[in-house]
mmCIF file of C-alpha atoms in Angstrom:
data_model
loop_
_atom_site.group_PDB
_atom_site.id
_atom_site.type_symbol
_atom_site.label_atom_id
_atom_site.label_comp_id
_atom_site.label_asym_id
_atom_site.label_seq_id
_atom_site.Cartn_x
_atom_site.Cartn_y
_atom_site.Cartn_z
ATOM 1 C CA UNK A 3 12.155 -30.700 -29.106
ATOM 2 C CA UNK A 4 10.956 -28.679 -26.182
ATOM 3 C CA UNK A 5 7.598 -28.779 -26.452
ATOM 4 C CA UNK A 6 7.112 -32.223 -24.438
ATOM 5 C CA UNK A 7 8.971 -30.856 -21.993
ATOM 6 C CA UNK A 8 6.556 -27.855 -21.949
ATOM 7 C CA UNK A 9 3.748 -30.015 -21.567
ATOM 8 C CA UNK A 10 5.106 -32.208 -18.937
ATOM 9 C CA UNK A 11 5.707 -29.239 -16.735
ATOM 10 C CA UNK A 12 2.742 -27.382 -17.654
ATOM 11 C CA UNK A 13 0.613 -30.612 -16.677
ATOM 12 C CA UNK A 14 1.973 -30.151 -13.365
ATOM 13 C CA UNK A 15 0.848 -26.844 -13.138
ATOM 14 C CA UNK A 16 -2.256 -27.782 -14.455
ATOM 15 C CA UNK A 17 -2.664 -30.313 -11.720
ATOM 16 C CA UNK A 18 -2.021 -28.006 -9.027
ATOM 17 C CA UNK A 19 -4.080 -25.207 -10.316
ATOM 18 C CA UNK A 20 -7.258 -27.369 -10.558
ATOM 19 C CA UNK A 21 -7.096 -28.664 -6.732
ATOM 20 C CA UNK A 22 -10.088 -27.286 -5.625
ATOM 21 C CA UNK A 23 -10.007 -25.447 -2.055
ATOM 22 C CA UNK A 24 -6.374 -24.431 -2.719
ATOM 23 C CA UNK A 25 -6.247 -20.430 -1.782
ATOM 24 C CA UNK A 26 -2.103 -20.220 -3.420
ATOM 25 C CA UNK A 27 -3.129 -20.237 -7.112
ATOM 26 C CA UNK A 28 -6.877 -18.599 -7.596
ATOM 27 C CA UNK A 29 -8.534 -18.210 -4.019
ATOM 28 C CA UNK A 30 -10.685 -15.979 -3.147
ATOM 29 C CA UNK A 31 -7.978 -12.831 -2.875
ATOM 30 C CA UNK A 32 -7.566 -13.114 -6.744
ATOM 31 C CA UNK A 33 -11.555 -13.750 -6.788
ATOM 32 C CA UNK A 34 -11.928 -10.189 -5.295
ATOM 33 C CA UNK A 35 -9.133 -8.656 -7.396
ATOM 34 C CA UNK A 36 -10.816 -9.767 -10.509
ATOM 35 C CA UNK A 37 -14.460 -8.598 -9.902
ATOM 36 C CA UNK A 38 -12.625 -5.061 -8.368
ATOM 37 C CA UNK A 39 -10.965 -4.471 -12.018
ATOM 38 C CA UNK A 40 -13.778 -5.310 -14.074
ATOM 39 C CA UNK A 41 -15.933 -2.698 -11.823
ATOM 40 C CA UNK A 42 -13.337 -0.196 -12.398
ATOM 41 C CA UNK A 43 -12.832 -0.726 -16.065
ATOM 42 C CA UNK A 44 -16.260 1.320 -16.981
ATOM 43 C CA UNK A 45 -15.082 4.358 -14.502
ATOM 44 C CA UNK A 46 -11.723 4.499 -15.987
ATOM 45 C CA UNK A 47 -10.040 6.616 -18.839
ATOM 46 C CA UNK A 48 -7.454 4.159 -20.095
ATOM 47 C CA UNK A 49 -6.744 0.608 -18.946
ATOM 48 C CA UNK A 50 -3.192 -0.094 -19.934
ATOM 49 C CA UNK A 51 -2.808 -4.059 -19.696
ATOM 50 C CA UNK A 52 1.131 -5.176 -18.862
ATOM 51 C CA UNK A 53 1.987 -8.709 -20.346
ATOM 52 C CA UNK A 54 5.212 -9.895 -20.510
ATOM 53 C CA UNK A 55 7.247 -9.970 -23.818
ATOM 54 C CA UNK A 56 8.541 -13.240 -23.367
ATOM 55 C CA UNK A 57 4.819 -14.883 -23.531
ATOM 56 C CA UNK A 58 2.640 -11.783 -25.104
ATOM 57 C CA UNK A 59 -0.403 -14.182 -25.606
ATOM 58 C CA UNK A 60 -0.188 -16.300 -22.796
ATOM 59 C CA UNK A 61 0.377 -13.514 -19.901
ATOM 60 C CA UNK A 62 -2.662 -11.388 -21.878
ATOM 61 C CA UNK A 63 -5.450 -11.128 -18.722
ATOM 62 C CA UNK A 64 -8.034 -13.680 -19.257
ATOM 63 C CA UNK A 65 -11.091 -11.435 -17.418
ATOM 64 C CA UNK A 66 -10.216 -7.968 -19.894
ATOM 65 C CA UNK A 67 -11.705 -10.940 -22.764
ATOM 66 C CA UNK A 68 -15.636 -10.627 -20.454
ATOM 67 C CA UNK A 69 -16.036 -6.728 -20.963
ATOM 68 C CA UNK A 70 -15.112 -4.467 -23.937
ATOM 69 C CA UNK A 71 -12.568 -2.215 -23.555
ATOM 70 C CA UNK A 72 -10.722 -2.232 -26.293
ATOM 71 C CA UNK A 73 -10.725 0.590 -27.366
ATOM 72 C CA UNK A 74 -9.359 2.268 -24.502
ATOM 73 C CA UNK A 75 -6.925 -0.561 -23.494
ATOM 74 C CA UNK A 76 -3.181 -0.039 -24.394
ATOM 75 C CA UNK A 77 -1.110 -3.353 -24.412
ATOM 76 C CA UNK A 78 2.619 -3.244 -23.059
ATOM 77 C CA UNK A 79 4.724 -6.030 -23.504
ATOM 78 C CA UNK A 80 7.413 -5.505 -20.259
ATOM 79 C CA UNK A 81 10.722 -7.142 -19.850
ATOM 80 C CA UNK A 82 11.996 -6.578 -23.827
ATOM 81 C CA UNK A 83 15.460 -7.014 -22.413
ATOM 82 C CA UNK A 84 15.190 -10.712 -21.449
ATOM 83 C CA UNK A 85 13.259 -11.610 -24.902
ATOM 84 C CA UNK A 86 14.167 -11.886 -28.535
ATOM 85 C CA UNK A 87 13.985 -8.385 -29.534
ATOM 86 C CA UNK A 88 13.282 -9.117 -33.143
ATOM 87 C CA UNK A 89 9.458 -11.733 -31.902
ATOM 88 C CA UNK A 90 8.842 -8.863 -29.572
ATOM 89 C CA UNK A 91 8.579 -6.488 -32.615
ATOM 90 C CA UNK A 92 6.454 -8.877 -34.711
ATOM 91 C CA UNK A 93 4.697 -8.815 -31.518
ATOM 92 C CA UNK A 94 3.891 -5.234 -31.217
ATOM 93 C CA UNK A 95 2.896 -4.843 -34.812
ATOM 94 C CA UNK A 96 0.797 -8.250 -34.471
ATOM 95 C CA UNK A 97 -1.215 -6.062 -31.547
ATOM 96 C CA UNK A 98 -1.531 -2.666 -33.730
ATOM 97 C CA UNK A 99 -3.095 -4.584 -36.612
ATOM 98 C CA UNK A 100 -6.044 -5.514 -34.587
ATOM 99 C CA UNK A 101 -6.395 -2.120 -33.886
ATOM 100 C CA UNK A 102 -4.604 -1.936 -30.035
ATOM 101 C CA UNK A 103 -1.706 0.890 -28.760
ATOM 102 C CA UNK A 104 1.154 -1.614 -28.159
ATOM 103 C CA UNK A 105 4.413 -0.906 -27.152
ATOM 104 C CA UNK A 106 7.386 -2.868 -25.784
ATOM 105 C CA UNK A 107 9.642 -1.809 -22.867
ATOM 106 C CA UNK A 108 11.775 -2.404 -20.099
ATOM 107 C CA UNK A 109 9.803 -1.136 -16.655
ATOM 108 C CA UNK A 110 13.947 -0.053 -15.038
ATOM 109 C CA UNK A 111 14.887 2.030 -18.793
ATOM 110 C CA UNK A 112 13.679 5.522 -17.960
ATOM 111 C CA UNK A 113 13.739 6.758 -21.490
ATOM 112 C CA UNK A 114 11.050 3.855 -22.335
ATOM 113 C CA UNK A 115 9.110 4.842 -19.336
ATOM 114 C CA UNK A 116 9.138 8.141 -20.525
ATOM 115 C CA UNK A 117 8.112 7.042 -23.953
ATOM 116 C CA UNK A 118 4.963 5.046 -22.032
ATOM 117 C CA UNK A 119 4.038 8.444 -20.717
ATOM 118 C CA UNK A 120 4.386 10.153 -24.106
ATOM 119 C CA UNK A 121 1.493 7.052 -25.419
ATOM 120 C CA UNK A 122 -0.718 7.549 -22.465
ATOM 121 C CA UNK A 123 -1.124 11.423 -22.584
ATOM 122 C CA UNK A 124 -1.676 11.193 -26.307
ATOM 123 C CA UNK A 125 -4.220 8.266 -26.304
ATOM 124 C CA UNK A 126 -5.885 10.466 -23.361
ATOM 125 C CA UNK A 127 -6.396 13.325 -24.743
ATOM 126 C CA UNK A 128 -7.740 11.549 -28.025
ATOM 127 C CA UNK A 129 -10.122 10.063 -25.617
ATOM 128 C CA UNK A 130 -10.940 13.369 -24.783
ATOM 129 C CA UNK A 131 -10.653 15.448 -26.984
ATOM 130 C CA UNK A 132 -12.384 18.944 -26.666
ATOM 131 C CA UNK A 133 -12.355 18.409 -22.792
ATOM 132 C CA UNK A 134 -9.345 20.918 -20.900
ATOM 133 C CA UNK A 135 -8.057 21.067 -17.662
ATOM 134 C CA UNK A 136 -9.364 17.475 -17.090
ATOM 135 C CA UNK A 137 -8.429 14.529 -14.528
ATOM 136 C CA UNK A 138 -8.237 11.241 -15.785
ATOM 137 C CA UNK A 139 -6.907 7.850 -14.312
ATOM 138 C CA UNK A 140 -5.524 4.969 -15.857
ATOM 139 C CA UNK A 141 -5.766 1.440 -14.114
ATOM 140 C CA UNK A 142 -3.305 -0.638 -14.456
ATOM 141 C CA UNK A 143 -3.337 -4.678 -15.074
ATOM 142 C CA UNK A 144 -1.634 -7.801 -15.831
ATOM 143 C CA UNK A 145 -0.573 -11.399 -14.143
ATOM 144 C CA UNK A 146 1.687 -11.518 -11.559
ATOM 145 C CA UNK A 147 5.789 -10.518 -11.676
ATOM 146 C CA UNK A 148 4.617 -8.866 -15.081
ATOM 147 C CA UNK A 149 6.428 -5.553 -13.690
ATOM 148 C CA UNK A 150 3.305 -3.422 -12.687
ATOM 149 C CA UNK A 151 4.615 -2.131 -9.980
ATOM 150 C CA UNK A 152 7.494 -0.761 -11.519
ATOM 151 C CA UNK A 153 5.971 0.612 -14.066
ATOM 152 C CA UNK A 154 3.507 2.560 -11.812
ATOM 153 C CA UNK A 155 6.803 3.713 -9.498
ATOM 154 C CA UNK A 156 9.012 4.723 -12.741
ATOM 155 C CA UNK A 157 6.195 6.374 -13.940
ATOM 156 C CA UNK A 158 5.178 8.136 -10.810
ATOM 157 C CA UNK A 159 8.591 8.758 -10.247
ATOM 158 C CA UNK A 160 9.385 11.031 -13.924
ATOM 159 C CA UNK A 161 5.930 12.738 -13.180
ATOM 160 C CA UNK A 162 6.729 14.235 -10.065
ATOM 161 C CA UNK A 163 9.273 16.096 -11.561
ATOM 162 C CA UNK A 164 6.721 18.323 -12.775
ATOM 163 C CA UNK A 165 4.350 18.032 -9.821
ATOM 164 C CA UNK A 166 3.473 20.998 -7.488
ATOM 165 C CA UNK A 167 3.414 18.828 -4.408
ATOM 166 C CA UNK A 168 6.945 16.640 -5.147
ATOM 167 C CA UNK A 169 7.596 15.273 -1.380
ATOM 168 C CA UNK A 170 4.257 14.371 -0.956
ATOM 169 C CA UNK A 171 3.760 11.476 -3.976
ATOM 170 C CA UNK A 172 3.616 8.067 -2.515
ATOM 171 C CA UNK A 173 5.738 5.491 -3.875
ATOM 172 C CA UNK A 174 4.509 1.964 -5.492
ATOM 173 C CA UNK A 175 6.528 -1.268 -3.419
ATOM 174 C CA UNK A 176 8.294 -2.750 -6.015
ATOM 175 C CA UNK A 177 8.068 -6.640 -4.938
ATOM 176 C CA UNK A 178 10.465 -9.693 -7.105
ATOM 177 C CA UNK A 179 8.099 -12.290 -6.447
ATOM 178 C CA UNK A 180 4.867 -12.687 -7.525
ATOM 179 C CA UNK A 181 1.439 -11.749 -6.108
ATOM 180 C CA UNK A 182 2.831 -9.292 -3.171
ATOM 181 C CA UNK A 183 0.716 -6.364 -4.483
ATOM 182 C CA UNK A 184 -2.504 -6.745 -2.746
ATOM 183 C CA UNK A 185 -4.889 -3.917 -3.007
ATOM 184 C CA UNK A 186 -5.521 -1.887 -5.777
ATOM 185 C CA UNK A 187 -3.373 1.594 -4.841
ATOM 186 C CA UNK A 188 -3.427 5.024 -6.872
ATOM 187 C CA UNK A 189 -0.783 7.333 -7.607
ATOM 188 C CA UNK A 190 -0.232 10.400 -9.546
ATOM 189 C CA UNK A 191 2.070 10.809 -12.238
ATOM 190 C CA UNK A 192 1.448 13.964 -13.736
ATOM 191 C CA UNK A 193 0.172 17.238 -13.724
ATOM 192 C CA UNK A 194 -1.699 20.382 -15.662
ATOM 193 C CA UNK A 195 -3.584 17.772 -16.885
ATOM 194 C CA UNK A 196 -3.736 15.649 -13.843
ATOM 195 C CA UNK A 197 -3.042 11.849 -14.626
ATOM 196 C CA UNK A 198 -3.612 9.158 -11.796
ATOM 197 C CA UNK A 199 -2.695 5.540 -12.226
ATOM 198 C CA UNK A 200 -4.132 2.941 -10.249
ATOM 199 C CA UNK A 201 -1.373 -0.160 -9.934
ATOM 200 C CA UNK A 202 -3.929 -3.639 -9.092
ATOM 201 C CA UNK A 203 -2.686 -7.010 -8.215
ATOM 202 C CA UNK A 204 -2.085 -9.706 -10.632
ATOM 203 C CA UNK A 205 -4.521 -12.393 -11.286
ATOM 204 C CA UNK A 206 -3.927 -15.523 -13.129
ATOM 205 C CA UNK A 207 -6.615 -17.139 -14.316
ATOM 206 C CA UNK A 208 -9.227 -19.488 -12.694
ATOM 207 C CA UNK A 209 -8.451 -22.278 -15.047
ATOM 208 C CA UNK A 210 -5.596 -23.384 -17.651
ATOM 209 C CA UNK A 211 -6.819 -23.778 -21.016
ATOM 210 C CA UNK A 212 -3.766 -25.394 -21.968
ATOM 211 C CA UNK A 213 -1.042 -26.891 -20.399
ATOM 212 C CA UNK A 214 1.976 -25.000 -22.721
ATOM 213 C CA UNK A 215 0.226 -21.895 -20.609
ATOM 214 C CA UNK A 216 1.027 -22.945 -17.795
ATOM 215 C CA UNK A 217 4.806 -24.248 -18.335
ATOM 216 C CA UNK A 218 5.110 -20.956 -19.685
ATOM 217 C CA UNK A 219 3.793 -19.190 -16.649
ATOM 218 C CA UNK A 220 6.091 -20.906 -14.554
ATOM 219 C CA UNK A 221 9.439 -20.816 -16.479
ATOM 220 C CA UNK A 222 8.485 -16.528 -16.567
ATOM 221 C CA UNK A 223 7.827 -16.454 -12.971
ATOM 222 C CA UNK A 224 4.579 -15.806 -12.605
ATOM 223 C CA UNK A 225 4.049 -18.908 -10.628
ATOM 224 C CA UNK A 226 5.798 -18.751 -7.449
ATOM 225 C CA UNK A 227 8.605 -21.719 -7.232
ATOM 226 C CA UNK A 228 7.341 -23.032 -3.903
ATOM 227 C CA UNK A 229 4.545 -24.166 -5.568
ATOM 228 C CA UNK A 230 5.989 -26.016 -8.527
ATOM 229 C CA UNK A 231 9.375 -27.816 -8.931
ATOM 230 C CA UNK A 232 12.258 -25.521 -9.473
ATOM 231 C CA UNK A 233 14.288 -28.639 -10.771
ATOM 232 C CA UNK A 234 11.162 -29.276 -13.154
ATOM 233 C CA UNK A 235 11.341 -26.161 -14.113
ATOM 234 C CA UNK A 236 15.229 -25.653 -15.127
ATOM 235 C CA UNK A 237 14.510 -29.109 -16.881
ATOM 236 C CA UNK A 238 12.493 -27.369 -18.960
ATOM 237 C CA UNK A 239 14.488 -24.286 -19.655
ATOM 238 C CA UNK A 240 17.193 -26.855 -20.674
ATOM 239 C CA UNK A 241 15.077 -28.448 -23.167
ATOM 240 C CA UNK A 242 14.252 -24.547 -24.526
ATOM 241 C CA UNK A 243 17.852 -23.876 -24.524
ATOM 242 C CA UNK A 244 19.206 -26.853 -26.641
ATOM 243 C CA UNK A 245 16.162 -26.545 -28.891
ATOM 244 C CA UNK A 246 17.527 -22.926 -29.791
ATOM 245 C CA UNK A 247 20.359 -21.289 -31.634
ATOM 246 C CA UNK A 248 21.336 -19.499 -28.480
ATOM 247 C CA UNK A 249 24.203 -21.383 -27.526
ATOM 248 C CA UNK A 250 25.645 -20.841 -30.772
ATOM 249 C CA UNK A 251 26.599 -17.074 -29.835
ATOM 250 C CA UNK A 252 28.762 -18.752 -26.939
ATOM 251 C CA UNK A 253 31.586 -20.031 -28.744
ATOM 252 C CA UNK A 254 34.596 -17.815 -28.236
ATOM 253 C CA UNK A 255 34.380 -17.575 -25.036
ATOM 254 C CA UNK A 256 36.785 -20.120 -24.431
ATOM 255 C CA UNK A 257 40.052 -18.749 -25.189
ATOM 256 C CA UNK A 258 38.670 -15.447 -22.886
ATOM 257 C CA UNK A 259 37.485 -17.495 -20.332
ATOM 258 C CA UNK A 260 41.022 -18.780 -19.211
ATOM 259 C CA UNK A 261 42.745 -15.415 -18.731
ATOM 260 C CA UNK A 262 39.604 -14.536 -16.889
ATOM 261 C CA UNK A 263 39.713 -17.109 -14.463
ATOM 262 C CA UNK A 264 43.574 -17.030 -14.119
ATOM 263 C CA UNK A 265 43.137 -12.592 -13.095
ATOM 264 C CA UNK A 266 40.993 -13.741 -10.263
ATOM 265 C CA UNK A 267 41.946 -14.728 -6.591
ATOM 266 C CA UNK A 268 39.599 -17.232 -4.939
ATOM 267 C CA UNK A 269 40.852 -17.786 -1.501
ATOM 268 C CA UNK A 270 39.643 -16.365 1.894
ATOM 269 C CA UNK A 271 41.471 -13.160 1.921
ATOM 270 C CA UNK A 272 40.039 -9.835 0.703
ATOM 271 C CA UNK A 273 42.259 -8.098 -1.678
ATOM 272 C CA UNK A 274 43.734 -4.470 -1.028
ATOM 273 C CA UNK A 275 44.150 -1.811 -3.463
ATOM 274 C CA UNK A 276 46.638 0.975 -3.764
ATOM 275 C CA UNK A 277 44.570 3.473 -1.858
ATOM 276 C CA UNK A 278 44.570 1.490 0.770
ATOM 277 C CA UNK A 279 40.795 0.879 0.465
ATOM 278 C CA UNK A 280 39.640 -2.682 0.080
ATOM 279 C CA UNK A 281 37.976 -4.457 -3.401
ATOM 280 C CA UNK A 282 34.794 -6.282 -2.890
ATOM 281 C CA UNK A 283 35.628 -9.701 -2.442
ATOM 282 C CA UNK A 284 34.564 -12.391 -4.718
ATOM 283 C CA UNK A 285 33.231 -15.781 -3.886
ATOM 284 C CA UNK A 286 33.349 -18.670 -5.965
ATOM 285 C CA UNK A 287 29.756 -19.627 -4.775
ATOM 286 C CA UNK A 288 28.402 -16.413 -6.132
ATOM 287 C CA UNK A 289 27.057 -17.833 -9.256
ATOM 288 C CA UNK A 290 25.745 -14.194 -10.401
ATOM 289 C CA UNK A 291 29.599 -13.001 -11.234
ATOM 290 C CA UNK A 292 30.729 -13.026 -14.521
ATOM 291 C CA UNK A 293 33.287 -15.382 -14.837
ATOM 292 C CA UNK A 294 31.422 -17.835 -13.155
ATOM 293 C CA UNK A 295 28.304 -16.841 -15.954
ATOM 294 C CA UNK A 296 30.751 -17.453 -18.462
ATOM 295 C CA UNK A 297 31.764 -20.997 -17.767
ATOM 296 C CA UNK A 298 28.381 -21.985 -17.185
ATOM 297 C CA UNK A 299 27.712 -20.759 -20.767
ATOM 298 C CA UNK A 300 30.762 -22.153 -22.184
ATOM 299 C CA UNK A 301 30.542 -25.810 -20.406
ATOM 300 C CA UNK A 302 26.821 -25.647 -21.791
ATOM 301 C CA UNK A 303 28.071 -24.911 -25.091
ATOM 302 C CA UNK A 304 30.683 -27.787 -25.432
ATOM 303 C CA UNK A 305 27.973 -30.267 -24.373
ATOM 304 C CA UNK A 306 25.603 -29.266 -27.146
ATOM 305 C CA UNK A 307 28.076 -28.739 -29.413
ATOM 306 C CA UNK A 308 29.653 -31.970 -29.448
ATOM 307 C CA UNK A 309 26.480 -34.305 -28.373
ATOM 308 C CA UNK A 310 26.116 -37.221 -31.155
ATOM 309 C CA UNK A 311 22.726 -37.758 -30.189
ATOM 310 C CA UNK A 312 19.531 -36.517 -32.281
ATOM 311 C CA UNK A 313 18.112 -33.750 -29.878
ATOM 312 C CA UNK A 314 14.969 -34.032 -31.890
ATOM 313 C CA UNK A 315 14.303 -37.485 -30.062
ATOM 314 C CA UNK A 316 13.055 -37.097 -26.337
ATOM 315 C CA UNK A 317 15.088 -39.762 -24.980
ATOM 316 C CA UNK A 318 18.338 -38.118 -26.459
ATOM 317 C CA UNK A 319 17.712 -34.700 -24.848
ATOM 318 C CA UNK A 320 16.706 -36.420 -21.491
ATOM 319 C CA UNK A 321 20.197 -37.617 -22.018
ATOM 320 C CA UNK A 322 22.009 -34.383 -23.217
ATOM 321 C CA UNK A 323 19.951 -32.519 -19.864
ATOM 322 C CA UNK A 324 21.465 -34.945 -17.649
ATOM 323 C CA UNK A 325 24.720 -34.720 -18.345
ATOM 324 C CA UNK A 326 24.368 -30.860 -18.479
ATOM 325 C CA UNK A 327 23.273 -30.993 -15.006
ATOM 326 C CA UNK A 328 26.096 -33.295 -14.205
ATOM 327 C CA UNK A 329 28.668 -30.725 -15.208
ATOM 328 C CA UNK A 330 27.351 -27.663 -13.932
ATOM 329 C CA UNK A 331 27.613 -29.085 -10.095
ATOM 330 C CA UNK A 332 31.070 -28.207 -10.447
ATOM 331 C CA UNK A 333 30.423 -25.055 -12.002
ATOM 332 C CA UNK A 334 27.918 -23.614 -10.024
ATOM 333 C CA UNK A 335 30.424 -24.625 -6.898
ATOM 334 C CA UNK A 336 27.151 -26.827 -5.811
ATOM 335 C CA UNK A 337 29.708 -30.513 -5.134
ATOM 336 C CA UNK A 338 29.612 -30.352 -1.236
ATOM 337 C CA UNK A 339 25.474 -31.282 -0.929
ATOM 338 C CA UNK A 340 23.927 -34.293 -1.109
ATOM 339 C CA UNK A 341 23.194 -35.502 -4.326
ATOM 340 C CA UNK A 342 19.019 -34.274 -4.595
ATOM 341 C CA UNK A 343 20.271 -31.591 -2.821
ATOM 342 C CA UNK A 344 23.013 -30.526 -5.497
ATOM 343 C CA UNK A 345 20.224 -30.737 -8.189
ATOM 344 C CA UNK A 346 17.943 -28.487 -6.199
ATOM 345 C CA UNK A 347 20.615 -26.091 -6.175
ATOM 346 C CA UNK A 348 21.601 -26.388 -9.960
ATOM 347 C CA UNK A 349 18.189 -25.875 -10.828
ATOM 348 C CA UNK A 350 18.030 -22.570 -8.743
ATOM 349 C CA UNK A 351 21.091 -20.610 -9.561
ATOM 350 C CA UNK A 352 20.188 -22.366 -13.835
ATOM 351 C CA UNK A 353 16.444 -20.537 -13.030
ATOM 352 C CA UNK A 354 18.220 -17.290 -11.669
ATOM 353 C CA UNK A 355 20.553 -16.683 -14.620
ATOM 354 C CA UNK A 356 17.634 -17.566 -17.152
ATOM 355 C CA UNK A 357 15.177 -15.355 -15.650
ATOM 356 C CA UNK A 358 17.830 -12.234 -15.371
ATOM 357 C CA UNK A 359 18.935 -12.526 -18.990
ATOM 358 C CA UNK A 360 22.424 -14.311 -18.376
ATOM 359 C CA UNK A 361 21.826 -16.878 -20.430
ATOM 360 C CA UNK A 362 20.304 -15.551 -23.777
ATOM 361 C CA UNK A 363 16.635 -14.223 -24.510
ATOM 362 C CA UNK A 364 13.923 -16.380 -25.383
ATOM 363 C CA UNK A 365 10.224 -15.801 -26.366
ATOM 364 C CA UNK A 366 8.477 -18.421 -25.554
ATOM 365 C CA UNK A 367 5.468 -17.547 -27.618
ATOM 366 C CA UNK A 368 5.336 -17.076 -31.479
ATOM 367 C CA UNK A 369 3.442 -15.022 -33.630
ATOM 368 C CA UNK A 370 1.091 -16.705 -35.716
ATOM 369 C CA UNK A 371 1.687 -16.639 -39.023
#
């Protein structure tokens, strides 16, 4: 029963993306950016596109459709750890059947950056084969907060290893919020043969097709918040949430939860330890910290658990959505604010723990069947 929620959000993003004159979501930054890839993209070796695995189809780069690189375009679906591992793989296979190099990963897991590396120097030299001693650079694409950056760094970062010149590779700036990388930038990540990947800003595109795309762009964060309503948006994840069988997997945490809480001191003093040396002292406003994750998961389970109402019907998961938000003001330690306020700041830390994984993984888009 999410998907009128989807809508409704996604027709506010819609809204705001077709204001005309409005340089936040396609001005003329991302105008540039867009006509700069596609003038690379013949000069290239490989064009490795980064979507994100929670939305494969709706994060693919709408300007890679105008020109036809496809055969030299590898697909990586980024961020496997905060989706459901077992769409991700229909996923992948969905992309090798039409004839692309797909693979999933997660940009921080060294081992699958190192596996990335593995792809590219294969499909390379494939590209090239008969050639030796050759130089070849891949460009690098995707959306906004799809994890470019990171991928460019790892990568950069395992290649120097084997570089001659090791203190003189620049570094990619790894940025959490979306559209900071402004200028397309190249770095080398290997050697003997010498590899080069250029890391570009994300572009979204010019216009929303349909409004699902854009509730989906938003919930993944490749909307900025500022520009869309973060308690909109945590409605929505809500809806997603007690649509799924996530919550299920929450149960015992109950009987845990309770010696948990009772182990830990909340007051203003910092605790000392044998050594002398002082524990990090935990706040009951720090909404990241486990125990505090777990009774937001376990006060979200016994409200869908025991709701009588039909969460099929819209009106009945409005109703279920308020009374989730209701309860976690005193879980997220959020009471003290006035009462928009409190729900600004439910949504927030809600968004937070979705986005990080806290609170289950979802993929938003499914493979046709």
């Amino acid at each position: 029963m999410a998907t009128p929620f989807l809508r409704r959000l996604g027709a506010a993003v819609c809204k705001f993306a077709s204001k005309k004159g409005s340089s936040r979501w396609y001005g003329p930054h991302m105008a540039a950016t867009e006509r700069a890839i596609l003038d690379r993209i013949p000069l290239v070796d490989l064009v490795v596109e980064v979507r994100d695995a929670r939305i494969p189809s709706t994060s693919a780069l709408e300007c890679l459709r105008k020109v036809g690189c496809s055969h030299k375009q590898v697909i990586v679906l980024n961020k496997v750890d905060l989706a459901d591992r077992s769409v991700t793989e229909k996923w992948v296979t969905h992309f090798k059947n039409q004839n692309y190099t797909a693979y999933g990963l997660n940009a921080h897991n060294k081992d699958n950056i190192k596996k990335l590396l593995s792809i590219i120097r294969a499909r390379i030299k494939e590209l090239k084969v008969g050639e030796n001693n050759y130089t070849a650079t891949i460009l690098l694409t995707g959306i906004p907060n799809v994890g470019k950056s990171a991928i460019a760094n790892n990568m950069h970062q395992i290649g120097r290893i084997g570089a001659a010149e090791k203190g003189k590779l620049k570094h990619a700036v790894v940025n959490p919020h979306p559209g900071e990388t402004k200028e397309i930038s190249s770095y080398k990540i290997a050697s003997h043969p010498n590899l080069y990947v250029l890391d570009s800003p994300g572009i979204l595109p010019s216009k929303i097709a349909h409004s699902d795309w854009g509730a989906k762009l938003a919930l993944t964060g490749a909307i900025k918040d500022s520009l869309i309503c973060e308690f909109e948006l945590a409605y929505c994840f809500l809806a997603i949430l007690n649509s799924s069988e996530e919550y299920k997997q929450w149960e015992k945490l109950n009987d845990s939860l309770d010696e948990t809480l009772a182990s830990i001191r909340l007051d203003k003093h910092v605790v000392g330890c044998d050594t002398g040396q002082r524990k990090k002292r935990l706040y009951a406003s720090d909404h990241t910290q486990d125990f505090i994750v777990k009774d937001v998961r376990k006060t979200l389970y016994n409200i869908i658990s025991s709701f009588e109402g039909q969460l099929e019907e819209e009106t009945d998961m409005e109703r279920i959505i308020q009374l989730q938000f209701t309860a976690l003001q005193e879980v997220l330690k959020v009471t003290t604010e006035s009462s928009d306020n409190r729900y600004k700041a439910v949504a927030a830390k809600l968004l937070n723990l979705y986005r990080t994984g806290r609170l289950g993984c979802y993929t938003l888009d499914i493979v046709a069947s």
